[in-house]
PDB file of C-alpha atoms in Angstrom:
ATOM      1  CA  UNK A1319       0.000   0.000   0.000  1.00 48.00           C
ATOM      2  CA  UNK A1320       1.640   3.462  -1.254  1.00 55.00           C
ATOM      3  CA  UNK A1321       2.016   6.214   1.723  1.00 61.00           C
ATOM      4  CA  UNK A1322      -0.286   8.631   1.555  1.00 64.00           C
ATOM      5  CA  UNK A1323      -0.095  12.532   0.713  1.00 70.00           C
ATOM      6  CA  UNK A1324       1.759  14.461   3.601  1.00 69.00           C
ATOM      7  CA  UNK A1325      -0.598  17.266   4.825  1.00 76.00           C
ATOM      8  CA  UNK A1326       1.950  20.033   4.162  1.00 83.00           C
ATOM      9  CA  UNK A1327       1.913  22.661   7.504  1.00 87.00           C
ATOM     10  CA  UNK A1328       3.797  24.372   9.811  1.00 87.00           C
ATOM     11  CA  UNK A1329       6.219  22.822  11.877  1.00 87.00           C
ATOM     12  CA  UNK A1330       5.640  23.255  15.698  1.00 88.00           C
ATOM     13  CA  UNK A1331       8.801  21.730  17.085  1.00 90.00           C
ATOM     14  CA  UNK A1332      11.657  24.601  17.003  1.00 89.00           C
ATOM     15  CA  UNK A1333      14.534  21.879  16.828  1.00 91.00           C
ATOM     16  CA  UNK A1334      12.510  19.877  14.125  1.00 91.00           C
ATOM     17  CA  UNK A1335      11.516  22.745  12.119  1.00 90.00           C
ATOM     18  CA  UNK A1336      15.091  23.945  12.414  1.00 90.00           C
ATOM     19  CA  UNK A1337      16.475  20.923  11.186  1.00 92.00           C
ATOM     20  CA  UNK A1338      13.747  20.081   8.221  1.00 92.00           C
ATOM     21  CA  UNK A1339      15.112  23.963   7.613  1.00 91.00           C
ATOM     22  CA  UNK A1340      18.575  22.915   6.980  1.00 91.00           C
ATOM     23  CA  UNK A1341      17.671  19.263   5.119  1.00 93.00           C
ATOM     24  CA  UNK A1342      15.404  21.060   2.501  1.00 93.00           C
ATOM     25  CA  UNK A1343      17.638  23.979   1.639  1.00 92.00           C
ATOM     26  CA  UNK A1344      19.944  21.571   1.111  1.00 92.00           C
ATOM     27  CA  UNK A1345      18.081  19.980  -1.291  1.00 93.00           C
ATOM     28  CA  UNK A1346      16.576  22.908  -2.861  1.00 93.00           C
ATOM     29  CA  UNK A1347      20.913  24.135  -3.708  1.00 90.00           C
ATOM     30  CA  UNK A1348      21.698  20.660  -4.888  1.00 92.00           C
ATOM     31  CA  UNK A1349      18.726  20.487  -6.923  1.00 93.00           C
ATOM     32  CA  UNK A1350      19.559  24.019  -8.715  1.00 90.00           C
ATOM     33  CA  UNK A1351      23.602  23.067  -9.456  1.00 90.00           C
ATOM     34  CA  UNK A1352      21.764  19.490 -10.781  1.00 92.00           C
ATOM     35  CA  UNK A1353      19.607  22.051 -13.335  1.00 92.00           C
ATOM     36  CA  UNK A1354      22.241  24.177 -14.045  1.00 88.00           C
ATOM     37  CA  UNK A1355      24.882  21.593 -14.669  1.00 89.00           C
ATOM     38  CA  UNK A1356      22.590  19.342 -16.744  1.00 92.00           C
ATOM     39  CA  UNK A1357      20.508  21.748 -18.618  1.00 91.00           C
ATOM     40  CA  UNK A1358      23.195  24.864 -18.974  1.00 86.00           C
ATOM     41  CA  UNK A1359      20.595  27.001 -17.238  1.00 88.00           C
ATOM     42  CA  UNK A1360      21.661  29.927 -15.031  1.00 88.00           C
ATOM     43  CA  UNK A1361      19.997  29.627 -11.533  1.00 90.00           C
ATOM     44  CA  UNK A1362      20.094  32.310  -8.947  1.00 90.00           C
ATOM     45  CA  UNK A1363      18.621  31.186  -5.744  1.00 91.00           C
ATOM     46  CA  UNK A1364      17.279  32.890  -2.458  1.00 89.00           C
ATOM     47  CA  UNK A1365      16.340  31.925   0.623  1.00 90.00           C
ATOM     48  CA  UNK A1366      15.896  33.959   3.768  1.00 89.00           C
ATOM     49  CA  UNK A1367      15.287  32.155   7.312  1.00 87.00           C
ATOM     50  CA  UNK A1368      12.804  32.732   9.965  1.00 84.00           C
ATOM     51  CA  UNK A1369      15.317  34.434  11.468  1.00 84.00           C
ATOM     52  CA  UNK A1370      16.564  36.467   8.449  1.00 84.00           C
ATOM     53  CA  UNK A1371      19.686  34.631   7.704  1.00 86.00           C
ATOM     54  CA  UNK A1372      20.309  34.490   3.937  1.00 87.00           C
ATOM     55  CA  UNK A1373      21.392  31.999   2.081  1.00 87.00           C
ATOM     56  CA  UNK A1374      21.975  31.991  -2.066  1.00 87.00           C
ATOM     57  CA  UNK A1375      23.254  29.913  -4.498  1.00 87.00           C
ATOM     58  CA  UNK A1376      24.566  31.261  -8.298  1.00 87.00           C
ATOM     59  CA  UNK A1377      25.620  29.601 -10.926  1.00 83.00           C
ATOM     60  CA  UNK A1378      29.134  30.274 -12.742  1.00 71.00           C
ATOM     61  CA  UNK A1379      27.937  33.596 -13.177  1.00 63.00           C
ATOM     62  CA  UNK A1380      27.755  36.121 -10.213  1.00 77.00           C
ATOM     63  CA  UNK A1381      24.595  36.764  -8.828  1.00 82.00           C
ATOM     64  CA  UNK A1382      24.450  40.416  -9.576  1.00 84.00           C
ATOM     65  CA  UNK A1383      24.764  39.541 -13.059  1.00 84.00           C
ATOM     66  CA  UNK A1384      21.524  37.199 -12.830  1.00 84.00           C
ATOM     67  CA  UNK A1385      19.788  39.316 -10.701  1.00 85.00           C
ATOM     68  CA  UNK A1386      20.617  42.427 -13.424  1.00 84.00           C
ATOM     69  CA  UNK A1387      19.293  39.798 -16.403  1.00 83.00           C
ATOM     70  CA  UNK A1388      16.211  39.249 -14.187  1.00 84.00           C
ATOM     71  CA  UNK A1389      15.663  43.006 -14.214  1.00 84.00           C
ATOM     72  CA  UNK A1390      15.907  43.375 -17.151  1.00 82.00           C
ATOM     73  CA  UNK A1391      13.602  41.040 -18.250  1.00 79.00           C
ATOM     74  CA  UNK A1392      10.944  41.866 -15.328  1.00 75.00           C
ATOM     75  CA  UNK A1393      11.101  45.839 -17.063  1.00 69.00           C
ATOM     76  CA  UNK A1394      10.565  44.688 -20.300  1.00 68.00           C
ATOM     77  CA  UNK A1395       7.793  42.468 -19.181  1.00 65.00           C
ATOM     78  CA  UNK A1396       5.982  45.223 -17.094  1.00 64.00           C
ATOM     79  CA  UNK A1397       6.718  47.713 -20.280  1.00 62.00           C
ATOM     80  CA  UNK A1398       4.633  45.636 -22.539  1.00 62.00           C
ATOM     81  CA  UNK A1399       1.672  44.453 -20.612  1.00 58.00           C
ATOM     82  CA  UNK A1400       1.432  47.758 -18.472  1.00 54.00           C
ATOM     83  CA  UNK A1401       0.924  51.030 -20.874  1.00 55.00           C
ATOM     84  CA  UNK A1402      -1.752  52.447 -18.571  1.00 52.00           C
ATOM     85  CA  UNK A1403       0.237  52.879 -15.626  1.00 55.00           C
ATOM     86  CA  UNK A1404       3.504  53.239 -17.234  1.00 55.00           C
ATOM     87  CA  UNK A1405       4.997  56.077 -15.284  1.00 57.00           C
ATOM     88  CA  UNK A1406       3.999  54.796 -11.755  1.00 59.00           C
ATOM     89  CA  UNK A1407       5.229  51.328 -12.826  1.00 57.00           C
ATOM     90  CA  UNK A1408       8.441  52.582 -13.759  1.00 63.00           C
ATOM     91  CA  UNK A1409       8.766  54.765 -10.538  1.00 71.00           C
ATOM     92  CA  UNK A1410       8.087  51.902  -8.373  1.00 71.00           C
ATOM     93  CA  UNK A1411      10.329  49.689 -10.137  1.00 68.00           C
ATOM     94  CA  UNK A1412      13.310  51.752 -10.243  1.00 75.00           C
ATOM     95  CA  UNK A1413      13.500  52.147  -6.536  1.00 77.00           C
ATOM     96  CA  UNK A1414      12.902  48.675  -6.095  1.00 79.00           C
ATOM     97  CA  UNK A1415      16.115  48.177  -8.495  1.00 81.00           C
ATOM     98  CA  UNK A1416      18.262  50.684  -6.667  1.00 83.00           C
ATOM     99  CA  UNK A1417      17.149  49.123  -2.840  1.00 83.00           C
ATOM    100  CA  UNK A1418      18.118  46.315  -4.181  1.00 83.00           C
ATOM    101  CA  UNK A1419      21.354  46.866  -5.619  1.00 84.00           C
ATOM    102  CA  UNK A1420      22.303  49.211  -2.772  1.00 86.00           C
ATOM    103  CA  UNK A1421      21.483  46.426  -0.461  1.00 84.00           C
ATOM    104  CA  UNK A1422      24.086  44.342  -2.617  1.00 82.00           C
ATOM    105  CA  UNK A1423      26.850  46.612  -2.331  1.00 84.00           C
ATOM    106  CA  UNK A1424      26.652  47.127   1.282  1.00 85.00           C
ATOM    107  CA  UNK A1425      26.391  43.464   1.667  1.00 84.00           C
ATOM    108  CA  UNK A1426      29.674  42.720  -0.456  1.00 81.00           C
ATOM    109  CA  UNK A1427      31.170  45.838   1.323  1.00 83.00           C
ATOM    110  CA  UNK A1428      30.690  44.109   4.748  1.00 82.00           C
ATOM    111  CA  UNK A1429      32.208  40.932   2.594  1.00 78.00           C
ATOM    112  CA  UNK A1430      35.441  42.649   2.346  1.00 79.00           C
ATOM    113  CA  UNK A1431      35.573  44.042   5.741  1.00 81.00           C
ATOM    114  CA  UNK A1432      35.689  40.765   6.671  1.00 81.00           C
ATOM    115  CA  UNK A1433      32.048  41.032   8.491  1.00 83.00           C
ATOM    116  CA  UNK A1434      28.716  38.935   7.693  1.00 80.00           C
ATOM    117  CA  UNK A1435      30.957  35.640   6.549  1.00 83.00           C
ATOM    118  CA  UNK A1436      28.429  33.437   8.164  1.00 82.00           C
ATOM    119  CA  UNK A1437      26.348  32.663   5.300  1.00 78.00           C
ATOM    120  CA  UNK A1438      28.997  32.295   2.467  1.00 79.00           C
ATOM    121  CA  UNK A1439      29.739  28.869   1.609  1.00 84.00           C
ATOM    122  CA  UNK A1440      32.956  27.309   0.736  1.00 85.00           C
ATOM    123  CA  UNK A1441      33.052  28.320  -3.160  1.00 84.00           C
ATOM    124  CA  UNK A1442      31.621  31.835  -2.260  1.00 82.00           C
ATOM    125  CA  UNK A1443      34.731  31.838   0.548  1.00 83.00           C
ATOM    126  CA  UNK A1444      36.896  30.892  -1.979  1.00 87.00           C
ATOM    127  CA  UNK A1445      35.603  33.615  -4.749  1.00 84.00           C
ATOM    128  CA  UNK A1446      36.063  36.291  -2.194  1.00 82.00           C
ATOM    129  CA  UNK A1447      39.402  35.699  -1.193  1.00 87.00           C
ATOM    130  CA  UNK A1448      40.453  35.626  -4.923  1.00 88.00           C
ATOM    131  CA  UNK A1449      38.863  39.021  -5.154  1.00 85.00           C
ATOM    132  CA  UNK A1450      40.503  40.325  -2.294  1.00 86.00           C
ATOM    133  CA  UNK A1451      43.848  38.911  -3.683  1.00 89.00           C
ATOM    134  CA  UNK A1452      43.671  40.599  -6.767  1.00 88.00           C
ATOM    135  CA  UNK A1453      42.627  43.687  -5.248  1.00 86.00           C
ATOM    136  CA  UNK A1454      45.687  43.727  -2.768  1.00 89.00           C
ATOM    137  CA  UNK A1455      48.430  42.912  -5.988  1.00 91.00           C
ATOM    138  CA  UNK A1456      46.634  46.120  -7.990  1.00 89.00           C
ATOM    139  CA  UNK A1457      47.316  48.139  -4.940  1.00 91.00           C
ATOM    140  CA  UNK A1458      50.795  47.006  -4.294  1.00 91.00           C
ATOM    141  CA  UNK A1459      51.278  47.221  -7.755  1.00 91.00           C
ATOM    142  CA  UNK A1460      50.308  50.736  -7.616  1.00 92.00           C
ATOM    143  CA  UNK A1461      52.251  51.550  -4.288  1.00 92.00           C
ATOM    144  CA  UNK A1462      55.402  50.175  -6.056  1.00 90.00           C
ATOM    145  CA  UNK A1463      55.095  52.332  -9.316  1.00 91.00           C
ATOM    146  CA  UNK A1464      54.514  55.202  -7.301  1.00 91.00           C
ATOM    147  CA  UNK A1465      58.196  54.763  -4.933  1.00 90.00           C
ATOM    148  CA  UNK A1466      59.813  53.572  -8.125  1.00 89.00           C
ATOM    149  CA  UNK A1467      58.676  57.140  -9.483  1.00 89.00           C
ATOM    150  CA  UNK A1468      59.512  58.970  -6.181  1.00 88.00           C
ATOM    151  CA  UNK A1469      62.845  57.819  -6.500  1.00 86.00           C
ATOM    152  CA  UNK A1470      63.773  58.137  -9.934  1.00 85.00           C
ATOM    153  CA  UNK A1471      62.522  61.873  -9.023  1.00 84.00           C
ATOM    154  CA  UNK A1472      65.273  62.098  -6.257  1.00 80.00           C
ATOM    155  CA  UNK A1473      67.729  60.366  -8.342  1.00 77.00           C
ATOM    156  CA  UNK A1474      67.093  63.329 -11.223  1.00 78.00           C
ATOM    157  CA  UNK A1475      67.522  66.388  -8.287  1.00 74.00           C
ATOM    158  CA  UNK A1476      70.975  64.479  -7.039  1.00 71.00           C
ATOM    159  CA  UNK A1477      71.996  63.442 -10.218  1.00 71.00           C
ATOM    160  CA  UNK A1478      74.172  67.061 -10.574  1.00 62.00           C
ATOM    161  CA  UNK A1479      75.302  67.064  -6.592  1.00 59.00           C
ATOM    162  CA  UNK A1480      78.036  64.196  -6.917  1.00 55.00           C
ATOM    163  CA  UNK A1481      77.575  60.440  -7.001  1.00 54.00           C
ATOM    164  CA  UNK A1482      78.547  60.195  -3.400  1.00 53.00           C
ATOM    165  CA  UNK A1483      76.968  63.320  -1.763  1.00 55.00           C
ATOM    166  CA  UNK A1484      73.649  62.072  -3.807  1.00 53.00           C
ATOM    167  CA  UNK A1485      74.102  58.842  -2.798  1.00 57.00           C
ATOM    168  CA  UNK A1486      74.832  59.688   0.800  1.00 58.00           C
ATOM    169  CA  UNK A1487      72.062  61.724   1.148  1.00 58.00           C
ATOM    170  CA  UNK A1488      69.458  59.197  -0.282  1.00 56.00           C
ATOM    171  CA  UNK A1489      70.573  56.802   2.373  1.00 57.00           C
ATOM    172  CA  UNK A1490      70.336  58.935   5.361  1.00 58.00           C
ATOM    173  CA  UNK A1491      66.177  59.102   4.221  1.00 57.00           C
ATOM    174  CA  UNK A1492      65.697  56.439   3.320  1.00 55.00           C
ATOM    175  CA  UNK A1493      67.418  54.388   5.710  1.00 52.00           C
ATOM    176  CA  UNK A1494      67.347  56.304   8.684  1.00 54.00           C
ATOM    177  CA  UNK A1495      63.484  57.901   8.544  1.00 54.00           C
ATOM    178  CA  UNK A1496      62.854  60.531  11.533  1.00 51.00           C
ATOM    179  CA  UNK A1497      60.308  59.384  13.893  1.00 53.00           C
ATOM    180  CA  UNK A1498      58.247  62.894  15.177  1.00 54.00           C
ATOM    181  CA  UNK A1499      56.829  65.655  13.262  1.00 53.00           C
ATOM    182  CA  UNK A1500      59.220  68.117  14.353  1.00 59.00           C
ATOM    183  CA  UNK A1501      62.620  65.715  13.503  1.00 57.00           C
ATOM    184  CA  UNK A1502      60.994  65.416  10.072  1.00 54.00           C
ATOM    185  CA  UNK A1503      61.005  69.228   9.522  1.00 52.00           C
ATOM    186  CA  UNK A1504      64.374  69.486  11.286  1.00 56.00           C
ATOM    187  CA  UNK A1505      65.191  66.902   9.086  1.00 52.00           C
ATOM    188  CA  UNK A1506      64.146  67.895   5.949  1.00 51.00           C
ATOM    189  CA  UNK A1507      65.761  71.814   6.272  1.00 49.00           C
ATOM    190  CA  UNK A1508      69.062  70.066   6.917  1.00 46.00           C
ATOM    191  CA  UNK A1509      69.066  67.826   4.042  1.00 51.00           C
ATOM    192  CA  UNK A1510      68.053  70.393   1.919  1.00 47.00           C
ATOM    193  CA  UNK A1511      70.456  72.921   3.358  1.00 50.00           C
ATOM    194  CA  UNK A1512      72.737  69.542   1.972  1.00 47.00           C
ATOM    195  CA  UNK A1513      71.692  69.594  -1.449  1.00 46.00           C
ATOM    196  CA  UNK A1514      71.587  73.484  -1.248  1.00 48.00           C
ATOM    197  CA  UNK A1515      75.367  73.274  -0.437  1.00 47.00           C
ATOM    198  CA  UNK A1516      75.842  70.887  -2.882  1.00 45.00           C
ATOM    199  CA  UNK A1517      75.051  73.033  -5.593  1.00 43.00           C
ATOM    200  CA  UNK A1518      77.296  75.392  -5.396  1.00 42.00           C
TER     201      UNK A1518
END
């Protein structure tokens, strides 16, 4: 004899309906990588908690690139079958669109603060910290070019003061950096009073 239909209704049991929770959503994700894997489709899926805890899934592509396609598509849906009401439509929609997106950023801003982590999974981990990578060899890169520059520069104003004064000089800043605000300006009138000398 076949089971019958399961009345489908709130669980009472916190622990139980906690736990069903957590079984189903992770069913629900495997069942989306299953669709998008087998039948190339790109799946964006959302799932808040009773408690507000989210919890997504995305294809290959990012979600804000799904999400954006979804947009899209929702506009030009609500274009077409909506002429009558087109201007309050279109208000209403574009502050849904920017809410939404601005929720987005500040979410991935508290991503790369290092704050909200608990709901990223392993591969959304793993994404982030390449991100974050990347980000830190641009601005090294950057840092790098710009003391490369900074000391070219120096090399240019020394280049006419003698190779040893010059290089003399170069080492006592960079090597040998003042500490307070006021040994920086003594500092910096003596080693110019230096190069000053130097000239002549």
């Amino acid at each position: 004899m076949g089971r019958g239909r399961v009345q489908l209704k709130r669980i009472e049991n916190k622990i139980n309906r906690q736990v069903t929770f957590s079984k189903r959503r992770a069913g629900l994700v495997k069942k989306a990588h299953e669709i998008s894997v087998l039948c190339e489709a790109e799946v964006a899926l959302i799932v808040f908690s009773n408690r507000g805890k989210l919890f997504e899934y995305s294809t290959d592509s990012c979600m804000e690139k799904i999400l954006e396609r979804y947009e899209r598509y929702s506009y030009a849906e609500r274009q077409h079958g909506s002429n009558d009401t087109e201007s309050q439509g279109n208000w209403t929609f574009d502050y849904a669109k920017l809410k939404a997106k601005i929720e987005l950023l500040q979410r991935n801003h508290r991503h790369y603060l290092g704050q909200d982590l608990d709901s990223l999974n392993l591969k959304e981990l793993q994404s982030l910290e390449q991100q974050l990578d990347i980000a830190l060899k641009h601005v090294r890169s950057r840092k790098n070019q710009l003391m490369h520059e900074s000391i070219s520069e120096l090399q240019k104003k020394l280049s006419g003061f003698g190779k040893d004064a010059g290089v003399g000089i170069l080492l006592k800043i960079f090597l040998d950096p003042p500490q307070t605000e006021e040994q920086r300006l003594r500092r910096g009138k003596v080693d110019y009073d230096k190069i000053g000398a130097l000239q002549y």
